[in-house]
Tab-separated table of C-alpha atoms and ligand atoms in Angstrom:
chain	number	residue	atom	x	y	z
R	29	UNK	CA	28.286	-87.127	-46.749
R	30	UNK	CA	25.266	-84.699	-45.812
R	31	UNK	CA	26.558	-82.488	-48.064
R	32	UNK	CA	26.186	-85.683	-50.995
R	33	UNK	CA	22.762	-85.681	-49.525
R	34	UNK	CA	20.984	-81.894	-49.228
R	35	UNK	CA	22.869	-81.349	-53.143
R	36	UNK	CA	20.204	-84.409	-53.926
R	37	UNK	CA	17.432	-83.029	-52.161
R	38	UNK	CA	18.233	-79.275	-53.740
R	39	UNK	CA	18.342	-81.448	-57.141
R	40	UNK	CA	15.227	-82.691	-56.275
R	41	UNK	CA	12.712	-80.002	-55.729
R	42	UNK	CA	14.156	-77.968	-58.696
R	43	UNK	CA	13.648	-81.087	-60.892
R	44	UNK	CA	10.183	-81.235	-59.071
R	45	UNK	CA	10.111	-77.255	-59.141
R	46	UNK	CA	10.434	-77.830	-63.079
R	47	UNK	CA	7.758	-80.406	-63.277
R	48	UNK	CA	5.285	-78.232	-61.418
R	49	UNK	CA	5.705	-74.978	-64.071
R	50	UNK	CA	3.276	-77.102	-66.063
R	51	UNK	CA	0.636	-78.983	-64.486
R	52	UNK	CA	-1.957	-80.296	-64.488
R	53	UNK	CA	-4.689	-82.197	-62.779
R	54	UNK	CA	-7.001	-85.265	-63.432
R	55	UNK	CA	-10.821	-85.775	-64.456
R	56	UNK	CA	-12.636	-82.470	-65.041
R	57	UNK	CA	-15.062	-84.680	-66.497
R	58	UNK	CA	-16.017	-85.922	-62.852
R	59	UNK	CA	-15.609	-83.268	-61.094
R	60	UNK	CA	-17.961	-81.462	-63.516
R	61	UNK	CA	-20.245	-84.756	-62.777
R	62	UNK	CA	-19.579	-83.599	-58.982
R	63	UNK	CA	-20.210	-80.266	-59.476
R	64	UNK	CA	-23.620	-80.385	-61.021
R	65	UNK	CA	-24.712	-83.258	-58.860
R	66	UNK	CA	-23.857	-80.414	-55.639
R	67	UNK	CA	-25.852	-78.133	-57.608
R	68	UNK	CA	-29.064	-79.987	-58.423
R	69	UNK	CA	-29.246	-80.792	-55.084
R	70	UNK	CA	-27.904	-77.296	-53.511
R	71	UNK	CA	-30.946	-76.060	-55.524
R	72	UNK	CA	-33.310	-79.200	-53.921
R	73	UNK	CA	-32.578	-77.456	-50.540
R	74	UNK	CA	-33.884	-73.869	-51.419
R	75	UNK	CA	-36.781	-75.166	-52.877
R	76	UNK	CA	-39.634	-73.117	-50.945
R	77	UNK	CA	-37.095	-71.910	-48.393
R	78	UNK	CA	-36.176	-68.459	-47.894
R	79	UNK	CA	-33.296	-66.018	-49.129
R	80	UNK	CA	-30.487	-65.369	-47.143
R	81	UNK	CA	-30.304	-68.410	-44.533
R	82	UNK	CA	-27.526	-70.450	-45.271
R	83	UNK	CA	-28.606	-74.030	-45.988
R	84	UNK	CA	-27.462	-77.743	-45.303
R	85	UNK	CA	-26.571	-79.712	-48.787
R	86	UNK	CA	-27.917	-83.025	-47.423
R	87	UNK	CA	-25.960	-85.832	-50.353
R	88	UNK	CA	-26.472	-88.358	-51.709
R	89	UNK	CA	-25.021	-91.706	-49.816
R	90	UNK	CA	-23.031	-92.215	-52.412
R	91	UNK	CA	-20.957	-88.856	-51.609
R	92	UNK	CA	-20.273	-89.420	-48.505
R	93	UNK	CA	-17.836	-87.841	-47.480
R	94	UNK	CA	-18.416	-84.700	-48.565
R	95	UNK	CA	-19.765	-81.853	-47.518
R	96	UNK	CA	-21.462	-78.615	-48.817
R	97	UNK	CA	-24.007	-75.894	-48.452
R	98	UNK	CA	-25.436	-72.825	-49.788
R	99	UNK	CA	-26.912	-69.184	-50.168
R	100	UNK	CA	-29.509	-68.174	-52.395
R	101	UNK	CA	-28.367	-64.170	-52.475
R	102	UNK	CA	-30.351	-61.094	-54.587
R	103	UNK	CA	-27.792	-58.908	-55.871
R	104	UNK	CA	-28.315	-55.319	-54.469
R	105	UNK	CA	-27.341	-57.094	-51.089
R	106	UNK	CA	-24.351	-58.573	-51.904
R	107	UNK	CA	-23.109	-55.395	-53.627
R	108	UNK	CA	-24.104	-53.587	-51.001
R	109	UNK	CA	-23.390	-55.634	-47.544
R	110	UNK	CA	-21.499	-58.511	-48.870
R	111	UNK	CA	-21.743	-61.931	-46.739
R	112	UNK	CA	-19.957	-64.126	-45.633
R	113	UNK	CA	-20.637	-67.619	-45.321
R	114	UNK	CA	-19.575	-71.361	-43.525
R	115	UNK	CA	-15.613	-70.469	-45.378
R	116	UNK	CA	-15.971	-67.957	-47.858
R	117	UNK	CA	-16.252	-64.141	-46.589
R	118	UNK	CA	-17.526	-62.093	-49.681
R	119	UNK	CA	-17.143	-58.379	-49.694
R	120	UNK	CA	-19.581	-55.634	-50.307
R	121	UNK	CA	-18.561	-54.224	-53.826
R	122	UNK	CA	-19.008	-57.512	-55.210
R	123	UNK	CA	-21.360	-57.913	-58.753
R	124	UNK	CA	-22.493	-61.445	-60.048
R	125	UNK	CA	-20.836	-61.560	-64.170
R	126	UNK	CA	-22.706	-61.568	-66.119
R	127	UNK	CA	-25.546	-59.418	-63.401
R	128	UNK	CA	-28.425	-61.701	-62.135
R	129	UNK	CA	-30.955	-60.258	-59.407
R	130	UNK	CA	-30.745	-63.194	-57.101
R	131	UNK	CA	-27.824	-65.796	-57.179
R	132	UNK	CA	-26.733	-69.196	-55.586
R	133	UNK	CA	-23.511	-69.376	-53.976
R	134	UNK	CA	-22.084	-73.353	-53.510
R	135	UNK	CA	-19.734	-74.520	-51.074
R	136	UNK	CA	-18.314	-77.430	-52.018
R	137	UNK	CA	-15.645	-78.941	-48.769
R	138	UNK	CA	-14.296	-82.575	-51.673
R	139	UNK	CA	-13.113	-84.669	-47.180
R	140	UNK	CA	-11.712	-87.296	-48.991
R	141	UNK	CA	-12.122	-87.436	-51.884
R	142	UNK	CA	-10.034	-84.881	-52.593
R	143	UNK	CA	-7.155	-86.602	-53.604
R	144	UNK	CA	-8.787	-88.805	-55.540
R	145	UNK	CA	-10.131	-86.028	-57.768
R	146	UNK	CA	-8.222	-83.240	-57.734
R	147	UNK	CA	-4.280	-83.000	-57.829
R	148	UNK	CA	-1.198	-80.900	-58.479
R	149	UNK	CA	1.955	-81.805	-59.759
R	150	UNK	CA	4.798	-82.295	-57.792
R	151	UNK	CA	3.180	-80.987	-54.381
R	152	UNK	CA	0.355	-82.289	-52.129
R	153	UNK	CA	-2.947	-81.127	-51.066
R	154	UNK	CA	-2.847	-80.175	-47.232
R	155	UNK	CA	-6.493	-80.147	-45.949
R	156	UNK	CA	-9.540	-80.983	-48.321
R	157	UNK	CA	-10.383	-79.261	-51.926
R	158	UNK	CA	-13.334	-76.076	-51.566
R	159	UNK	CA	-15.831	-75.467	-53.966
R	160	UNK	CA	-17.059	-72.203	-54.232
R	161	UNK	CA	-19.468	-71.483	-57.394
R	162	UNK	CA	-21.816	-69.110	-57.466
R	163	UNK	CA	-25.213	-70.057	-60.184
R	164	UNK	CA	-28.350	-68.160	-61.832
R	165	UNK	CA	-30.880	-68.571	-59.150
R	166	UNK	CA	-34.289	-67.753	-61.511
R	167	UNK	CA	-33.054	-71.501	-63.572
R	168	UNK	CA	-33.087	-73.196	-59.902
R	169	UNK	CA	-36.592	-74.793	-61.288
R	170	UNK	CA	-35.046	-75.617	-64.789
R	171	UNK	CA	-33.181	-77.438	-65.250
R	172	UNK	CA	-30.745	-75.387	-67.456
R	173	UNK	CA	-28.506	-73.314	-65.170
R	174	UNK	CA	-26.456	-70.241	-65.084
R	175	UNK	CA	-22.798	-70.161	-64.014
R	176	UNK	CA	-21.396	-67.064	-62.659
R	177	UNK	CA	-17.882	-65.591	-61.617
R	178	UNK	CA	-17.756	-62.506	-59.335
R	179	UNK	CA	-16.092	-58.963	-59.978
R	180	UNK	CA	-14.975	-57.420	-56.691
R	181	UNK	CA	-14.291	-54.553	-55.773
R	182	UNK	CA	-11.127	-54.007	-53.368
R	183	UNK	CA	-10.611	-56.776	-51.601
R	184	UNK	CA	-10.976	-60.707	-52.810
R	185	UNK	CA	-13.586	-63.052	-52.240
R	186	UNK	CA	-11.486	-64.914	-48.441
R	187	UNK	CA	-11.283	-68.740	-48.154
R	188	UNK	CA	-9.944	-70.231	-45.236
R	189	UNK	CA	-9.335	-73.779	-44.836
R	190	UNK	CA	-11.023	-75.786	-42.354
R	191	UNK	CA	-8.804	-78.712	-41.272
R	192	UNK	CA	-5.461	-77.262	-43.201
R	193	UNK	CA	-2.630	-77.522	-40.271
R	194	UNK	CA	0.226	-76.724	-41.945
R	195	UNK	CA	2.870	-79.720	-41.922
R	196	UNK	CA	5.424	-77.828	-39.430
R	197	UNK	CA	8.281	-75.390	-41.308
R	198	UNK	CA	6.386	-75.336	-44.538
R	199	UNK	CA	5.086	-71.346	-44.356
R	200	UNK	CA	6.606	-70.176	-46.267
R	201	UNK	CA	5.831	-73.358	-49.568
R	202	UNK	CA	2.648	-73.653	-49.248
R	203	UNK	CA	0.514	-72.285	-51.424
R	204	UNK	CA	-3.196	-71.463	-52.891
R	205	UNK	CA	-3.747	-73.904	-55.720
R	206	UNK	CA	-6.816	-72.496	-58.246
R	207	UNK	CA	-8.502	-75.640	-60.038
R	208	UNK	CA	-9.315	-74.603	-63.299
R	209	UNK	CA	-12.522	-75.316	-64.958
R	210	UNK	CA	-10.212	-76.405	-68.265
R	211	UNK	CA	-7.605	-77.896	-66.622
R	212	UNK	CA	-5.357	-76.260	-65.285
R	213	UNK	CA	-3.553	-74.799	-61.536
R	214	UNK	CA	-2.781	-71.829	-61.307
R	215	UNK	CA	-0.716	-71.814	-57.905
R	216	UNK	CA	-0.330	-68.445	-55.593
R	217	UNK	CA	0.078	-66.435	-52.822
R	218	UNK	CA	-1.557	-67.982	-49.409
R	219	UNK	CA	-2.768	-66.146	-46.999
R	220	UNK	CA	-1.916	-66.710	-43.990
R	221	UNK	CA	-1.768	-70.314	-43.063
R	222	UNK	CA	-5.039	-70.815	-43.293
R	223	UNK	CA	-6.376	-68.897	-46.274
R	224	UNK	CA	-6.961	-68.615	-49.870
R	225	UNK	CA	-7.783	-65.047	-51.766
R	226	UNK	CA	-9.931	-65.152	-55.431
R	227	UNK	CA	-11.832	-62.803	-57.453
R	228	UNK	CA	-13.207	-65.529	-59.590
R	229	UNK	CA	-14.858	-68.678	-58.765
R	230	UNK	CA	-13.591	-72.006	-58.534
R	231	UNK	CA	-11.794	-75.089	-56.789
R	232	UNK	CA	-8.818	-73.934	-54.488
R	233	UNK	CA	-6.209	-76.573	-52.056
R	234	UNK	CA	-3.823	-75.257	-50.064
R	235	UNK	CA	-0.270	-76.839	-50.979
R	236	UNK	CA	2.797	-77.833	-49.984
R	237	UNK	CA	5.565	-79.051	-52.118
R	238	UNK	CA	6.691	-83.123	-51.580
R	239	UNK	CA	9.785	-82.644	-50.333
R	240	UNK	CA	8.729	-80.972	-47.680
R	241	UNK	CA	6.393	-83.041	-46.003
R	242	UNK	CA	6.616	-86.565	-48.213
R	243	UNK	CA	10.146	-86.885	-47.804
R	244	UNK	CA	10.774	-86.259	-44.870
R	245	UNK	CA	8.180	-87.730	-42.831
R	246	UNK	CA	5.855	-89.952	-44.702
R	247	UNK	CA	8.714	-91.120	-47.329
R	248	UNK	CA	11.310	-90.722	-45.486
R	249	UNK	CA	11.568	-93.635	-43.842
R	250	UNK	CA	11.862	-95.197	-46.933
R	251	UNK	CA	13.759	-93.348	-48.754
R	252	UNK	CA	16.393	-92.891	-44.833
R	253	UNK	CA	17.049	-97.158	-45.679
R	254	UNK	CA	17.323	-97.164	-49.565
R	255	UNK	CA	19.440	-93.828	-48.932
R	256	UNK	CA	21.604	-96.172	-45.972
R	257	UNK	CA	21.748	-99.127	-47.968
R	258	UNK	CA	23.225	-97.715	-51.154
R	259	UNK	CA	26.322	-96.309	-48.590
R	260	UNK	CA	26.925	-99.839	-46.743
R	261	UNK	CA	27.412	-100.705	-50.485
R	262	UNK	CA	30.121	-98.462	-51.663
R	263	UNK	CA	31.731	-97.229	-48.685
R	264	UNK	CA	32.259	-101.154	-47.869
R	265	UNK	CA	33.160	-101.587	-52.425
R	266	UNK	CA	35.285	-99.283	-51.390
R	267	UNK	CA	36.836	-100.646	-48.506
R	268	UNK	CA	37.446	-103.491	-49.834
R	269	UNK	CA	39.724	-102.121	-52.263
R	270	UNK	CA	41.091	-100.361	-49.920
R	271	UNK	CA	42.086	-103.166	-47.999
R	272	UNK	CA	43.385	-105.472	-50.972
R	273	UNK	CA	45.312	-103.157	-52.517
R	274	UNK	CA	47.162	-102.552	-48.807
R	275	UNK	CA	47.126	-106.060	-48.956
R	276	UNK	CA	48.705	-106.221	-52.542
R	277	UNK	CA	51.451	-103.055	-51.298
R	278	UNK	CA	52.677	-104.503	-48.099
R	279	UNK	CA	53.231	-107.979	-50.006
R	280	UNK	CA	54.700	-106.501	-53.309
R	281	UNK	CA	57.617	-104.195	-50.258
R	282	UNK	CA	58.004	-107.853	-48.514
R	283	UNK	CA	59.085	-109.711	-51.544
R	284	UNK	CA	61.190	-106.992	-52.923
R	285	UNK	CA	62.453	-106.579	-48.707
R	286	UNK	CA	63.348	-109.732	-49.116
R	287	UNK	CA	64.887	-109.739	-52.404
R	288	UNK	CA	67.099	-107.171	-51.053
R	289	UNK	CA	67.777	-109.172	-47.902
R	290	UNK	CA	68.942	-112.509	-50.454
R	291	UNK	CA	70.668	-110.062	-52.821
R	292	UNK	CA	72.636	-108.726	-49.726
R	293	UNK	CA	73.638	-111.833	-48.711
R	294	UNK	CA	74.284	-113.399	-51.198
R	295	UNK	CA	76.745	-110.015	-52.324
R	296	UNK	CA	78.407	-110.504	-48.331
R	297	UNK	CA	78.762	-113.221	-48.774
R	298	UNK	CA	81.362	-113.714	-51.831
R	299	UNK	CA	83.208	-110.495	-51.216
R	300	UNK	CA	83.618	-111.345	-47.756
R	301	UNK	CA	83.324	-114.958	-45.534
R	302	UNK	CA	84.325	-113.441	-42.137
R	303	UNK	CA	82.988	-110.463	-42.577
R	304	UNK	CA	79.474	-111.762	-40.980
R	305	UNK	CA	80.745	-114.384	-38.302
R	306	UNK	CA	81.191	-118.391	-36.849
R	307	UNK	CA	76.951	-118.543	-37.093
R	308	UNK	CA	76.219	-117.032	-39.849
R	309	UNK	CA	77.366	-119.122	-42.381
R	310	UNK	CA	76.067	-122.631	-41.830
R	311	UNK	CA	72.508	-120.830	-42.267
R	312	UNK	CA	73.793	-119.490	-45.525
R	313	UNK	CA	75.077	-122.252	-47.015
R	314	UNK	CA	71.316	-123.376	-46.482
R	315	UNK	CA	69.756	-120.471	-48.091
R	316	UNK	CA	72.307	-120.965	-50.811
R	317	UNK	CA	70.345	-124.228	-51.324
R	318	UNK	CA	67.188	-124.254	-51.455
R	319	UNK	CA	65.223	-122.638	-54.120
R	320	UNK	CA	64.416	-119.559	-52.111
R	321	UNK	CA	63.319	-117.667	-54.974
R	322	UNK	CA	60.956	-119.258	-56.593
R	323	UNK	CA	58.492	-119.767	-53.474
R	324	UNK	CA	59.438	-116.129	-52.255
R	325	UNK	CA	56.100	-115.261	-53.691
R	326	UNK	CA	54.075	-117.472	-50.658
R	327	UNK	CA	54.592	-116.491	-47.741
D	415	LIG	C1	-2.959	-86.836	-60.582
D	415	LIG	O1	-3.004	-86.210	-62.189
D	415	LIG	C2	-2.271	-87.285	-63.418
D	415	LIG	C3	-2.130	-86.950	-64.125
D	415	LIG	O2	-3.674	-86.481	-65.238
D	415	LIG	C4	-2.539	-88.488	-62.944
D	415	LIG	O3	-2.334	-89.204	-64.166
D	415	LIG	C5	-2.092	-88.920	-62.050
D	415	LIG	O4	-2.679	-90.373	-61.382
D	415	LIG	C6	-3.053	-88.652	-60.501
D	415	LIG	N1	-2.787	-88.884	-58.978
D	415	LIG	C7	-3.555	-88.673	-58.586
D	415	LIG	C8	-2.955	-89.256	-56.934
D	415	LIG	O5	-4.664	-89.124	-58.130
D	416	LIG	C1	-12.413	-89.409	-63.137
D	416	LIG	O1	-13.389	-90.939	-63.068
D	416	LIG	C2	-14.473	-91.854	-63.591
D	416	LIG	C3	-15.171	-91.566	-62.944
D	416	LIG	O2	-14.749	-90.945	-61.111
D	416	LIG	C4	-13.641	-92.652	-62.912
D	416	LIG	O3	-14.455	-93.903	-64.182
D	416	LIG	C5	-11.853	-92.537	-64.139
D	416	LIG	O4	-11.571	-93.533	-63.814
D	416	LIG	C6	-10.974	-90.965	-63.658
D	416	LIG	N1	-9.797	-91.150	-64.498
D	416	LIG	C7	-8.634	-90.718	-64.014
D	416	LIG	C8	-7.997	-90.595	-64.878
D	416	LIG	O5	-8.425	-90.437	-62.706
D	417	LIG	C1	-24.017	-91.968	-56.746
D	417	LIG	O1	-25.268	-92.781	-57.205
D	417	LIG	C2	-26.356	-92.691	-58.365
D	417	LIG	C3	-27.045	-92.870	-58.015
D	417	LIG	O2	-28.157	-93.442	-57.058
D	417	LIG	C4	-24.950	-92.717	-59.865
D	417	LIG	O3	-25.357	-91.816	-60.883
D	417	LIG	C5	-24.182	-91.876	-59.063
D	417	LIG	O4	-22.707	-91.649	-60.179
D	417	LIG	C6	-23.444	-91.908	-57.762
D	417	LIG	N1	-21.685	-91.153	-58.465
D	417	LIG	C7	-20.554	-91.872	-57.717
D	417	LIG	C8	-20.224	-90.652	-57.908
D	417	LIG	O5	-20.705	-92.406	-57.533
D	418	LIG	C1	-14.585	-90.975	-47.152
D	418	LIG	O1	-15.224	-91.218	-46.061
D	418	LIG	C2	-16.680	-92.078	-45.947
D	418	LIG	C3	-16.721	-92.229	-44.704
D	418	LIG	O2	-16.228	-91.246	-43.945
D	418	LIG	C4	-16.318	-93.461	-46.809
D	418	LIG	O3	-17.723	-94.033	-46.731
D	418	LIG	C5	-16.383	-93.070	-48.727
D	418	LIG	O4	-16.296	-93.809	-49.233
D	418	LIG	C6	-15.239	-92.047	-48.614
D	418	LIG	N1	-14.978	-91.934	-49.248
D	418	LIG	C7	-13.427	-91.416	-50.300
D	418	LIG	C8	-13.777	-92.108	-51.938
D	418	LIG	O5	-12.682	-92.388	-49.783
D	419	LIG	C1	-31.825	-69.374	-66.639
D	419	LIG	O1	-31.123	-67.823	-66.670
D	419	LIG	C2	-30.003	-67.006	-67.498
D	419	LIG	C3	-29.815	-65.746	-67.759
D	419	LIG	O2	-30.545	-65.170	-66.909
D	419	LIG	C4	-31.265	-67.080	-68.772
D	419	LIG	O3	-30.494	-66.215	-70.136
D	419	LIG	C5	-31.219	-68.786	-69.790
D	419	LIG	O4	-32.274	-69.227	-71.003
D	419	LIG	C6	-31.901	-68.810	-68.488
D	419	LIG	N1	-32.110	-70.947	-68.904
D	419	LIG	C7	-33.403	-71.454	-68.489
D	419	LIG	C8	-33.484	-72.305	-69.533
D	419	LIG	O5	-34.337	-70.850	-67.745
D	420	LIG	C1	-35.936	-81.913	-64.594
D	420	LIG	O1	-34.568	-83.055	-65.436
D	420	LIG	C2	-35.792	-84.125	-64.708
D	420	LIG	C3	-35.262	-85.316	-64.935
D	420	LIG	O2	-33.643	-85.518	-65.074
D	420	LIG	C4	-37.401	-84.319	-64.849
D	420	LIG	O3	-37.652	-85.291	-64.473
D	420	LIG	C5	-37.432	-82.514	-64.432
D	420	LIG	O4	-38.873	-82.495	-65.143
D	420	LIG	C6	-36.715	-81.301	-64.832
D	420	LIG	N1	-37.744	-80.634	-64.663
D	420	LIG	C7	-37.632	-79.456	-65.461
D	420	LIG	C8	-38.171	-77.631	-64.852
D	420	LIG	O5	-37.426	-79.474	-66.637
D	421	LIG	C1	-14.775	-49.947	-56.582
D	421	LIG	O1	-14.607	-49.102	-55.351
D	421	LIG	C2	-14.588	-47.126	-55.947
D	421	LIG	C3	-15.307	-46.527	-53.893
D	421	LIG	O2	-15.417	-47.425	-53.061
D	421	LIG	C4	-15.750	-46.817	-56.505
D	421	LIG	O3	-15.396	-44.783	-56.562
D	421	LIG	C5	-15.688	-47.436	-58.588
D	421	LIG	O4	-17.214	-47.100	-58.421
D	421	LIG	C6	-15.855	-48.998	-57.466
D	421	LIG	N1	-15.896	-49.396	-59.553
D	421	LIG	C7	-16.551	-50.150	-59.735
D	421	LIG	C8	-17.338	-51.057	-61.142
D	421	LIG	O5	-17.977	-50.540	-58.716
D	422	LIG	C1	-7.209	-72.306	-68.681
D	422	LIG	O1	-8.181	-71.076	-67.970
D	422	LIG	C2	-7.391	-70.125	-67.525
D	422	LIG	C3	-8.295	-69.427	-67.143
D	422	LIG	O2	-9.674	-68.923	-68.407
D	422	LIG	C4	-6.707	-69.475	-68.354
D	422	LIG	O3	-5.224	-68.563	-67.733
D	422	LIG	C5	-5.616	-70.867	-68.518
D	422	LIG	O4	-4.337	-69.500	-70.440
D	422	LIG	C6	-6.477	-71.761	-70.069
D	422	LIG	N1	-5.220	-72.885	-70.103
D	422	LIG	C7	-5.529	-73.554	-70.795
D	422	LIG	C8	-4.309	-74.721	-71.541
D	422	LIG	O5	-6.559	-73.082	-71.636
D	423	LIG	C1	4.090	-69.923	-39.671
D	423	LIG	O1	2.228	-69.099	-40.153
D	423	LIG	C2	2.109	-69.270	-38.053
D	423	LIG	C3	1.319	-68.037	-38.545
D	423	LIG	O2	0.746	-67.479	-40.250
D	423	LIG	C4	3.150	-67.537	-38.402
D	423	LIG	O3	2.794	-67.159	-36.714
D	423	LIG	C5	4.531	-68.171	-37.805
D	423	LIG	O4	5.722	-67.032	-37.418
D	423	LIG	C6	5.011	-67.928	-39.482
D	423	LIG	N1	6.278	-68.638	-39.184
D	423	LIG	C7	7.712	-68.380	-40.217
D	423	LIG	C8	8.989	-70.093	-40.433
D	423	LIG	O5	7.240	-67.955	-41.119
């Protein structure tokens, strides 16, 4: 039974793998809208503030649960020294694309909003979605902004996830999900237990396949119960069928035996009455006088 269960979960794993290869995440317009809300608040936070200092962004009350911070940088400084802020480490030798003199880097932690806005087919988010976005600082005073990407020379940008505690034993299955603006998701290898590497801006999360967590931990109990119910039902059915067969066979054998015995009795009676003995004689006549053969089926 254990082997059958193992086989079942392998099948499940396989089908989930197939599903995940064409995945997409939902609600692009809603996440775009939230990105721009956070960007606008980031630019507000930077007004009359210093370049090179990280500021916490105060978000509207209806976004509680999310956190964000912002840093304005000179491109020359980014190229020479790189930057480390909140969860990012941007190595030296990084440039903004297209090139701008000063840029704004925004960090978003989607917190409890992550799962409602981002999902990966067949996977479960571990910890929050982290947004790593960059804009042209020159546009800060106007209402139109330019999104930037990065070009890294050498090592990539690392993002460490704050609350990402991998479920036990999911080291090898955990992946870095990268949510593209067009709605597709890439799954890449994880750098260490809570670090993802990237060469571009975007939204990121650590994910584990559903089988690793839900099936053994969260939904496991309900699944197990159902599974046992099936086993009990099938097992009960088999036992009932077997006992029916056994009873039928037992009856048949008994009937055959009795028929044989009766036949033998008749034969021996017909052949030699003396051979049987004194006490046998009256009982034999009794058997003969009653229609035992016809009622032989009843016990
Ligand atoms: C995940 O995405 C799919 C497809 O966009 C959507 O139908 C589904 O409701 C989403 N699930 C959650 C939990 O948001
Ligand atoms: C996307 O988000 C908007 C706003 O939060 C919501 O009204 C809409 O139902 C969501 N759509 C999907 C498919 O989740
Ligand atoms: C938050 O409230 C503002 C108005 O104050 C509204 O425009 C916006 O859509 C709200 N956002 C969400 C995610 O509910
Ligand atoms: C996230 O948690 C905050 C409280 O910490 C709550 O006000 C908010 O509604 C939650 N948001 C979602 C999308 O669950
Ligand atoms: C924003 O910046 C880009 C590049 O610096 C520039 O091409 C664009 O015109 C600016 N937009 C506004 C509204 O200033
Ligand atoms: C930006 O847009 C707001 C309204 O959305 C407007 O009040 C403000 O004047 C605009 N700022 C600029 C510089 O255009
Ligand atoms: C990348 O770095 C190497 C050495 O650090 C340098 O020789 C090369 O020109 C750089 N490439 C770019 C595109 O900046
Ligand atoms: C989405 O964008 C990524 C990166 O730009 C690209 O690799 C991928 O092919 C795009 N997918 C679709 C369906 O356009
Ligand atoms: C899981 O990851 C941790 C930290 O990266 C490591 O110490 C541990 O050996 C890993 N376990 C397995 C089974 O790979």
